[in-house]
């Protein structure tokens, strides 16, 4: 009996040693994510934003709308509550194996009859078919960080919810990591992200149409933190340029959306109002604003050719005034409002100034 009790004790110890690593491993598994086949679900902690989760899981903070689309119960995409679960990647399709009950060769129970089953028909051997690749869809080659800075042209001066009043350190311009104090017209909870925009204007178009308005484009992102001495306070999370007291604070933060190139039918004459920046010469890589928009039929992805007056040359055309126009650049529309369009210059043979004429479409050769 003594030997039997010792053997049982040894057996129990061995079982505990075998099971211990499995339990320890289970405790170390992360709580916020599931495996790839089951998708990825993140449990929000204090300070998390869709902007940060997009950077962590999707490789760019500017793709945050992809996560928001999967979690539309979130009412404010720039402020999310700790403890909620956010679906980053939905679970994939699951396969279920359906069992099949085999028939008895002796027939129904109790009959004693033998059932002869016919052999299954031979499967036809399919002909080898080469897969046909789908047609390549052209998309605009632009980084998400460049895309969100495209900006827009507005008829009226834009208004936000406030501006930067000062900083923790005595500076003229503020960059990532700086603490700034805000003058706001509404209360913002700690943890919410805000966009900082630069505004230029009023700007009068040098083109044929009489157009006047303002340029507005993103220059940074700040995140509200607990108030300091009753002052609204924020931390600069990202800065494309130095943030200043003159810049506008808004609850809007742009996101990246792939632009499918669709040149559009030849037509819709237009002109360049101005570029995003104050540089006088425009070329490849710059954003420009056109004086035609959705009300004229312009759509995102349309291609505009930009013309400069010059001598007769290959590719030249004649304007309504009789002057010879030469194609100097092409631009793809990335944003449209009823009256104006924002376009990205994808190619240029020479630089040009605001006011040049533009025309939608690429004529067939």
GROMACS .gro file of C-alpha atoms in nm:
model
  365
    1UNK     CA    1   0.000   0.000   0.000
    2UNK     CA    2   0.289   0.235   0.077
    3UNK     CA    3   0.441   0.181  -0.268
    4UNK     CA    4   0.104   0.245  -0.431
    5UNK     CA    5   0.063   0.575  -0.248
    6UNK     CA    6   0.414   0.686  -0.353
    7UNK     CA    7   0.338   0.602  -0.717
    8UNK     CA    8   0.017   0.800  -0.702
    9UNK     CA    9   0.200   1.100  -0.554
   10UNK     CA   10   0.466   1.084  -0.825
   11UNK     CA   11   0.197   1.064  -1.092
   12UNK     CA   12   0.026   1.376  -0.954
   13UNK     CA   13   0.352   1.574  -0.951
   14UNK     CA   14   0.429   1.478  -1.312
   15UNK     CA   15   0.084   1.590  -1.421
   16UNK     CA   16   0.131   1.928  -1.254
   17UNK     CA   17   0.468   1.978  -1.424
   18UNK     CA   18   0.317   1.895  -1.763
   19UNK     CA   19   0.024   2.133  -1.723
   20UNK     CA   20   0.213   2.425  -1.563
   21UNK     CA   21   0.374   2.571  -1.881
   22UNK     CA   22   0.039   2.566  -2.061
   23UNK     CA   23  -0.128   2.767  -1.785
   24UNK     CA   24   0.164   3.010  -1.765
   25UNK     CA   25   0.158   3.067  -2.139
   26UNK     CA   26  -0.217   3.133  -2.133
   27UNK     CA   27  -0.170   3.406  -1.874
   28UNK     CA   28   0.096   3.579  -2.087
   29UNK     CA   29  -0.124   3.599  -2.399
   30UNK     CA   30  -0.226   3.958  -2.485
   31UNK     CA   31  -0.582   4.047  -2.388
   32UNK     CA   32  -0.647   4.309  -2.655
   33UNK     CA   33  -0.601   4.105  -2.973
   34UNK     CA   34  -0.725   3.775  -3.110
   35UNK     CA   35  -0.542   3.554  -3.359
   36UNK     CA   36  -0.537   3.639  -3.728
   37UNK     CA   37  -0.806   3.385  -3.827
   38UNK     CA   38  -1.039   3.531  -3.566
   39UNK     CA   39  -0.963   3.891  -3.664
   40UNK     CA   40  -0.811   4.157  -3.441
   41UNK     CA   41  -1.004   4.325  -3.162
   42UNK     CA   42  -0.841   4.599  -2.951
   43UNK     CA   43  -0.954   4.687  -2.601
   44UNK     CA   44  -0.921   5.064  -2.564
   45UNK     CA   45  -0.711   5.205  -2.282
   46UNK     CA   46  -0.693   5.566  -2.168
   47UNK     CA   47  -0.523   5.784  -2.430
   48UNK     CA   48  -0.602   5.560  -2.728
   49UNK     CA   49  -0.745   5.716  -3.045
   50UNK     CA   50  -0.845   5.571  -3.382
   51UNK     CA   51  -0.559   5.780  -3.521
   52UNK     CA   52  -0.310   5.592  -3.300
   53UNK     CA   53  -0.469   5.251  -3.363
   54UNK     CA   54  -0.450   5.315  -3.738
   55UNK     CA   55  -0.078   5.392  -3.707
   56UNK     CA   56  -0.021   5.076  -3.501
   57UNK     CA   57  -0.222   4.826  -3.702
   58UNK     CA   58  -0.257   4.978  -4.053
   59UNK     CA   59   0.083   5.144  -4.086
   60UNK     CA   60  -0.045   5.503  -4.115
   61UNK     CA   61  -0.246   5.723  -3.877
   62UNK     CA   62  -0.423   5.879  -4.176
   63UNK     CA   63  -0.618   5.557  -4.251
   64UNK     CA   64  -0.826   5.593  -3.933
   65UNK     CA   65  -1.154   5.597  -4.125
   66UNK     CA   66  -1.099   5.229  -4.218
   67UNK     CA   67  -1.131   5.139  -3.850
   68UNK     CA   68  -1.421   5.378  -3.794
   69UNK     CA   69  -1.616   5.217  -4.080
   70UNK     CA   70  -1.602   4.886  -3.889
   71UNK     CA   71  -1.708   5.047  -3.561
   72UNK     CA   72  -1.985   5.294  -3.644
   73UNK     CA   73  -2.120   5.279  -3.290
   74UNK     CA   74  -1.840   5.528  -3.214
   75UNK     CA   75  -2.005   5.870  -3.243
   76UNK     CA   76  -1.690   6.082  -3.217
   77UNK     CA   77  -1.400   5.917  -3.406
   78UNK     CA   78  -1.146   6.146  -3.239
   79UNK     CA   79  -1.249   6.058  -2.883
   80UNK     CA   80  -1.305   5.698  -2.774
   81UNK     CA   81  -1.377   5.562  -2.426
   82UNK     CA   82  -1.146   5.329  -2.234
   83UNK     CA   83  -1.281   4.976  -2.198
   84UNK     CA   84  -1.469   4.950  -2.528
   85UNK     CA   85  -1.362   4.693  -2.786
   86UNK     CA   86  -1.272   4.813  -3.134
   87UNK     CA   87  -1.265   4.576  -3.432
   88UNK     CA   88  -0.942   4.637  -3.623
   89UNK     CA   89  -0.966   4.339  -3.861
   90UNK     CA   90  -1.297   4.151  -3.881
   91UNK     CA   91  -1.282   3.770  -3.843
   92UNK     CA   92  -1.242   3.572  -4.162
   93UNK     CA   93  -1.497   3.322  -4.300
   94UNK     CA   94  -1.530   2.997  -4.106
   95UNK     CA   95  -1.558   2.652  -4.262
   96UNK     CA   96  -1.787   2.382  -4.125
   97UNK     CA   97  -1.749   2.012  -4.218
   98UNK     CA   98  -2.084   1.838  -4.267
   99UNK     CA   99  -2.074   1.471  -4.164
  100UNK     CA  100  -2.230   1.206  -4.393
  101UNK     CA  101  -2.388   0.887  -4.256
  102UNK     CA  102  -2.267   0.579  -4.442
  103UNK     CA  103  -2.533   0.340  -4.570
  104UNK     CA  104  -2.518  -0.025  -4.456
  105UNK     CA  105  -2.427  -0.274  -4.728
  106UNK     CA  106  -2.675  -0.525  -4.582
  107UNK     CA  107  -2.973  -0.302  -4.645
  108UNK     CA  108  -3.229  -0.176  -4.396
  109UNK     CA  109  -3.200  -0.327  -4.050
  110UNK     CA  110  -3.390  -0.650  -4.008
  111UNK     CA  111  -3.463  -0.709  -4.381
  112UNK     CA  112  -3.167  -0.937  -4.447
  113UNK     CA  113  -3.155  -0.812  -4.808
  114UNK     CA  114  -2.833  -0.709  -4.973
  115UNK     CA  115  -2.840  -0.366  -5.138
  116UNK     CA  116  -2.615  -0.327  -5.438
  117UNK     CA  117  -2.503   0.035  -5.487
  118UNK     CA  118  -2.396   0.165  -5.824
  119UNK     CA  119  -2.040   0.284  -5.859
  120UNK     CA  120  -2.009   0.664  -5.862
  121UNK     CA  121  -1.972   0.809  -6.209
  122UNK     CA  122  -1.616   0.889  -6.312
  123UNK     CA  123  -1.537   1.257  -6.271
  124UNK     CA  124  -1.470   1.446  -6.589
  125UNK     CA  125  -1.120   1.584  -6.606
  126UNK     CA  126  -1.150   1.959  -6.659
  127UNK     CA  127  -0.939   2.127  -6.923
  128UNK     CA  128  -0.656   2.334  -6.786
  129UNK     CA  129  -0.764   2.698  -6.802
  130UNK     CA  130  -0.507   2.969  -6.755
  131UNK     CA  131  -0.632   3.228  -6.503
  132UNK     CA  132  -0.690   3.569  -6.655
  133UNK     CA  133  -0.552   3.855  -6.450
  134UNK     CA  134  -0.806   4.133  -6.386
  135UNK     CA  135  -0.739   4.461  -6.565
  136UNK     CA  136  -0.505   4.690  -6.376
  137UNK     CA  137  -0.690   4.980  -6.216
  138UNK     CA  138  -0.478   5.297  -6.208
  139UNK     CA  139  -0.459   5.478  -5.875
  140UNK     CA  140  -0.287   5.804  -5.790
  141UNK     CA  141   0.063   5.750  -5.649
  142UNK     CA  142   0.064   5.968  -5.337
  143UNK     CA  143   0.150   5.902  -4.973
  144UNK     CA  144  -0.126   5.926  -4.709
  145UNK     CA  145   0.067   6.204  -4.532
  146UNK     CA  146   0.079   6.412  -4.852
  147UNK     CA  147  -0.284   6.338  -4.937
  148UNK     CA  148  -0.424   6.474  -4.611
  149UNK     CA  149  -0.245   6.805  -4.668
  150UNK     CA  150  -0.418   6.872  -5.001
  151UNK     CA  151  -0.637   7.141  -4.849
  152UNK     CA  152  -0.926   7.323  -5.013
  153UNK     CA  153  -1.031   7.661  -5.152
  154UNK     CA  154  -1.328   7.828  -4.982
  155UNK     CA  155  -1.539   8.130  -5.070
  156UNK     CA  156  -1.577   8.239  -4.709
  157UNK     CA  157  -1.313   8.268  -4.438
  158UNK     CA  158  -1.315   7.939  -4.243
  159UNK     CA  159  -1.396   7.939  -3.872
  160UNK     CA  160  -1.283   7.685  -3.617
  161UNK     CA  161  -1.327   7.642  -3.245
  162UNK     CA  162  -1.026   7.849  -3.138
  163UNK     CA  163  -0.651   7.894  -3.162
  164UNK     CA  164  -0.325   7.842  -2.973
  165UNK     CA  165  -0.286   8.111  -2.708
  166UNK     CA  166   0.062   8.031  -2.575
  167UNK     CA  167   0.294   7.746  -2.486
  168UNK     CA  168   0.459   7.598  -2.181
  169UNK     CA  169   0.787   7.719  -2.328
  170UNK     CA  170   0.819   8.072  -2.470
  171UNK     CA  171   0.818   7.998  -2.844
  172UNK     CA  172   0.688   8.149  -3.165
  173UNK     CA  173   0.628   7.811  -3.330
  174UNK     CA  174   0.538   7.478  -3.173
  175UNK     CA  175   0.635   7.125  -3.282
  176UNK     CA  176   0.572   6.764  -3.179
  177UNK     CA  177   0.601   6.709  -2.804
  178UNK     CA  178   0.533   7.072  -2.707
  179UNK     CA  179   0.261   7.159  -2.457
  180UNK     CA  180   0.033   7.443  -2.569
  181UNK     CA  181  -0.245   7.640  -2.402
  182UNK     CA  182  -0.559   7.697  -2.606
  183UNK     CA  183  -0.829   7.957  -2.639
  184UNK     CA  184  -1.142   7.757  -2.726
  185UNK     CA  185  -1.507   7.845  -2.779
  186UNK     CA  186  -1.626   7.505  -2.656
  187UNK     CA  187  -1.521   7.247  -2.399
  188UNK     CA  188  -1.311   6.957  -2.529
  189UNK     CA  189  -1.258   6.641  -2.319
  190UNK     CA  190  -0.905   6.532  -2.234
  191UNK     CA  191  -0.791   6.274  -2.489
  192UNK     CA  192  -0.967   6.418  -2.795
  193UNK     CA  193  -0.766   6.493  -3.108
  194UNK     CA  194  -0.795   6.827  -3.288
  195UNK     CA  195  -0.667   6.945  -3.625
  196UNK     CA  196  -0.461   7.261  -3.670
  197UNK     CA  197  -0.502   7.443  -4.002
  198UNK     CA  198  -0.325   7.724  -4.182
  199UNK     CA  199  -0.544   7.977  -4.362
  200UNK     CA  200  -0.435   8.212  -4.643
  201UNK     CA  201  -0.650   8.483  -4.790
  202UNK     CA  202  -0.838   8.653  -4.920
  203UNK     CA  203  -0.689   8.548  -5.255
  204UNK     CA  204  -0.805   8.686  -5.589
  205UNK     CA  205  -0.768   8.454  -5.886
  206UNK     CA  206  -0.551   8.588  -6.170
  207UNK     CA  207  -0.748   8.373  -6.415
  208UNK     CA  208  -1.030   8.473  -6.647
  209UNK     CA  209  -1.307   8.416  -6.393
  210UNK     CA  210  -1.344   8.659  -6.106
  211UNK     CA  211  -1.292   8.438  -5.801
  212UNK     CA  212  -1.193   8.531  -5.449
  213UNK     CA  213  -1.156   8.313  -5.142
  214UNK     CA  214  -0.935   8.141  -4.885
  215UNK     CA  215  -0.694   7.846  -4.880
  216UNK     CA  216  -0.718   7.611  -4.581
  217UNK     CA  217  -0.486   7.313  -4.523
  218UNK     CA  218  -0.373   7.088  -4.236
  219UNK     CA  219  -0.042   7.160  -4.062
  220UNK     CA  220  -0.070   6.954  -3.743
  221UNK     CA  221  -0.261   6.745  -3.489
  222UNK     CA  222  -0.290   6.815  -3.117
  223UNK     CA  223  -0.446   6.612  -2.834
  224UNK     CA  224  -0.631   6.766  -2.543
  225UNK     CA  225  -0.493   6.685  -2.196
  226UNK     CA  226  -0.628   6.776  -1.850
  227UNK     CA  227  -0.654   7.152  -1.796
  228UNK     CA  228  -0.366   7.332  -1.628
  229UNK     CA  229  -0.469   7.609  -1.387
  230UNK     CA  230  -0.809   7.624  -1.555
  231UNK     CA  231  -0.653   7.665  -1.901
  232UNK     CA  232  -0.746   7.435  -2.192
  233UNK     CA  233  -0.423   7.245  -2.261
  234UNK     CA  234  -0.301   7.016  -2.538
  235UNK     CA  235   0.004   6.821  -2.648
  236UNK     CA  236   0.130   6.856  -3.008
  237UNK     CA  237   0.109   6.502  -3.153
  238UNK     CA  238   0.216   6.579  -3.511
  239UNK     CA  239   0.343   6.886  -3.695
  240UNK     CA  240   0.406   6.924  -4.067
  241UNK     CA  241   0.509   7.285  -4.005
  242UNK     CA  242   0.557   7.498  -3.694
  243UNK     CA  243   0.218   7.567  -3.533
  244UNK     CA  244   0.157   7.934  -3.453
  245UNK     CA  245  -0.096   8.147  -3.267
  246UNK     CA  246  -0.249   8.258  -3.597
  247UNK     CA  247  -0.346   7.904  -3.699
  248UNK     CA  248  -0.701   7.773  -3.672
  249UNK     CA  249  -0.806   7.480  -3.450
  250UNK     CA  250  -1.083   7.250  -3.577
  251UNK     CA  251  -1.248   6.925  -3.472
  252UNK     CA  252  -1.199   6.802  -3.829
  253UNK     CA  253  -0.906   6.571  -3.910
  254UNK     CA  254  -0.871   6.453  -4.272
  255UNK     CA  255  -0.809   6.092  -4.372
  256UNK     CA  256  -0.649   5.919  -4.667
  257UNK     CA  257  -0.867   5.777  -4.943
  258UNK     CA  258  -0.718   5.604  -5.253
  259UNK     CA  259  -0.790   5.803  -5.570
  260UNK     CA  260  -0.886   5.598  -5.876
  261UNK     CA  261  -0.777   5.784  -6.188
  262UNK     CA  262  -1.061   5.850  -6.433
  263UNK     CA  263  -0.955   6.123  -6.681
  264UNK     CA  264  -1.312   6.217  -6.771
  265UNK     CA  265  -1.448   6.336  -7.102
  266UNK     CA  266  -1.254   6.607  -7.282
  267UNK     CA  267  -1.391   6.946  -7.181
  268UNK     CA  268  -1.464   7.166  -6.877
  269UNK     CA  269  -1.227   7.458  -6.929
  270UNK     CA  270  -1.088   7.595  -6.604
  271UNK     CA  271  -0.799   7.797  -6.462
  272UNK     CA  272  -0.562   7.770  -6.166
  273UNK     CA  273  -0.660   8.004  -5.882
  274UNK     CA  274  -0.350   7.947  -5.669
  275UNK     CA  275  -0.128   7.680  -5.518
  276UNK     CA  276  -0.151   7.552  -5.163
  277UNK     CA  277   0.165   7.735  -5.062
  278UNK     CA  278   0.267   8.089  -5.141
  279UNK     CA  279   0.533   7.987  -5.394
  280UNK     CA  280   0.493   8.172  -5.721
  281UNK     CA  281   0.613   7.885  -5.942
  282UNK     CA  282   0.413   7.561  -5.948
  283UNK     CA  283   0.539   7.221  -6.064
  284UNK     CA  284   0.519   6.846  -6.005
  285UNK     CA  285   0.432   6.756  -5.645
  286UNK     CA  286   0.239   7.078  -5.573
  287UNK     CA  287  -0.132   7.105  -5.494
  288UNK     CA  288  -0.337   7.356  -5.692
  289UNK     CA  289  -0.695   7.484  -5.674
  290UNK     CA  290  -0.915   7.507  -5.985
  291UNK     CA  291  -1.210   7.741  -6.036
  292UNK     CA  292  -1.449   7.460  -6.142
  293UNK     CA  293  -1.610   7.202  -5.914
  294UNK     CA  294  -1.881   6.940  -5.887
  295UNK     CA  295  -2.150   7.175  -6.017
  296UNK     CA  296  -1.960   7.185  -6.348
  297UNK     CA  297  -1.921   6.805  -6.358
  298UNK     CA  298  -1.573   6.770  -6.206
  299UNK     CA  299  -1.515   6.448  -6.007
  300UNK     CA  300  -1.237   6.303  -5.794
  301UNK     CA  301  -0.988   6.121  -6.018
  302UNK     CA  302  -1.037   6.351  -6.319
  303UNK     CA  303  -0.721   6.458  -6.503
  304UNK     CA  304  -0.666   6.821  -6.600
  305UNK     CA  305  -0.407   6.937  -6.851
  306UNK     CA  306  -0.246   7.271  -6.766
  307UNK     CA  307  -0.145   7.508  -7.045
  308UNK     CA  308   0.097   7.799  -7.067
  309UNK     CA  309   0.109   8.049  -7.353
  310UNK     CA  310   0.411   7.989  -7.573
  311UNK     CA  311   0.526   7.958  -7.933
  312UNK     CA  312   0.395   7.688  -8.163
  313UNK     CA  313   0.528   7.343  -8.070
  314UNK     CA  314   0.424   6.980  -8.062
  315UNK     CA  315   0.126   6.932  -7.836
  316UNK     CA  316   0.026   7.298  -7.860
  317UNK     CA  317  -0.333   7.412  -7.899
  318UNK     CA  318  -0.503   7.744  -7.959
  319UNK     CA  319  -0.709   7.918  -7.691
  320UNK     CA  320  -1.032   8.111  -7.750
  321UNK     CA  321  -0.830   8.431  -7.766
  322UNK     CA  322  -0.619   8.294  -8.048
  323UNK     CA  323  -0.301   8.252  -7.841
  324UNK     CA  324  -0.102   7.932  -7.871
  325UNK     CA  325  -0.120   7.719  -7.554
  326UNK     CA  326   0.136   7.450  -7.470
  327UNK     CA  327   0.069   7.168  -7.223
  328UNK     CA  328   0.308   7.219  -6.931
  329UNK     CA  329   0.167   6.979  -6.671
  330UNK     CA  330  -0.106   6.736  -6.571
  331UNK     CA  331  -0.291   6.718  -6.241
  332UNK     CA  332  -0.532   6.469  -6.083
  333UNK     CA  333  -0.830   6.593  -5.881
  334UNK     CA  334  -0.823   6.468  -5.519
  335UNK     CA  335  -1.099   6.678  -5.364
  336UNK     CA  336  -1.411   6.848  -5.499
  337UNK     CA  337  -1.659   7.101  -5.363
  338UNK     CA  338  -1.954   7.243  -5.557
  339UNK     CA  339  -1.748   7.541  -5.683
  340UNK     CA  340  -1.380   7.441  -5.664
  341UNK     CA  341  -1.142   7.146  -5.702
  342UNK     CA  342  -0.813   7.052  -5.541
  343UNK     CA  343  -0.567   6.878  -5.774
  344UNK     CA  344  -0.224   6.719  -5.737
  345UNK     CA  345   0.032   6.787  -6.010
  346UNK     CA  346   0.160   6.445  -6.121
  347UNK     CA  347   0.387   6.558  -6.406
  348UNK     CA  348   0.529   6.880  -6.547
  349UNK     CA  349   0.772   6.978  -6.821
  350UNK     CA  350   0.821   7.328  -6.680
  351UNK     CA  351   0.707   7.537  -6.387
  352UNK     CA  352   0.420   7.783  -6.424
  353UNK     CA  353   0.235   8.049  -6.227
  354UNK     CA  354  -0.123   8.068  -6.100
  355UNK     CA  355  -0.376   8.187  -6.355
  356UNK     CA  356  -0.286   7.943  -6.633
  357UNK     CA  357  -0.569   7.770  -6.815
  358UNK     CA  358  -0.667   7.407  -6.762
  359UNK     CA  359  -0.888   7.158  -6.940
  360UNK     CA  360  -1.026   6.823  -6.827
  361UNK     CA  361  -0.954   6.501  -7.012
  362UNK     CA  362  -0.682   6.338  -7.218
  363UNK     CA  363  -0.756   6.351  -7.592
  364UNK     CA  364  -0.710   6.029  -7.786
  365UNK     CA  365  -0.408   6.025  -8.015
   0.00000   0.00000   0.00000
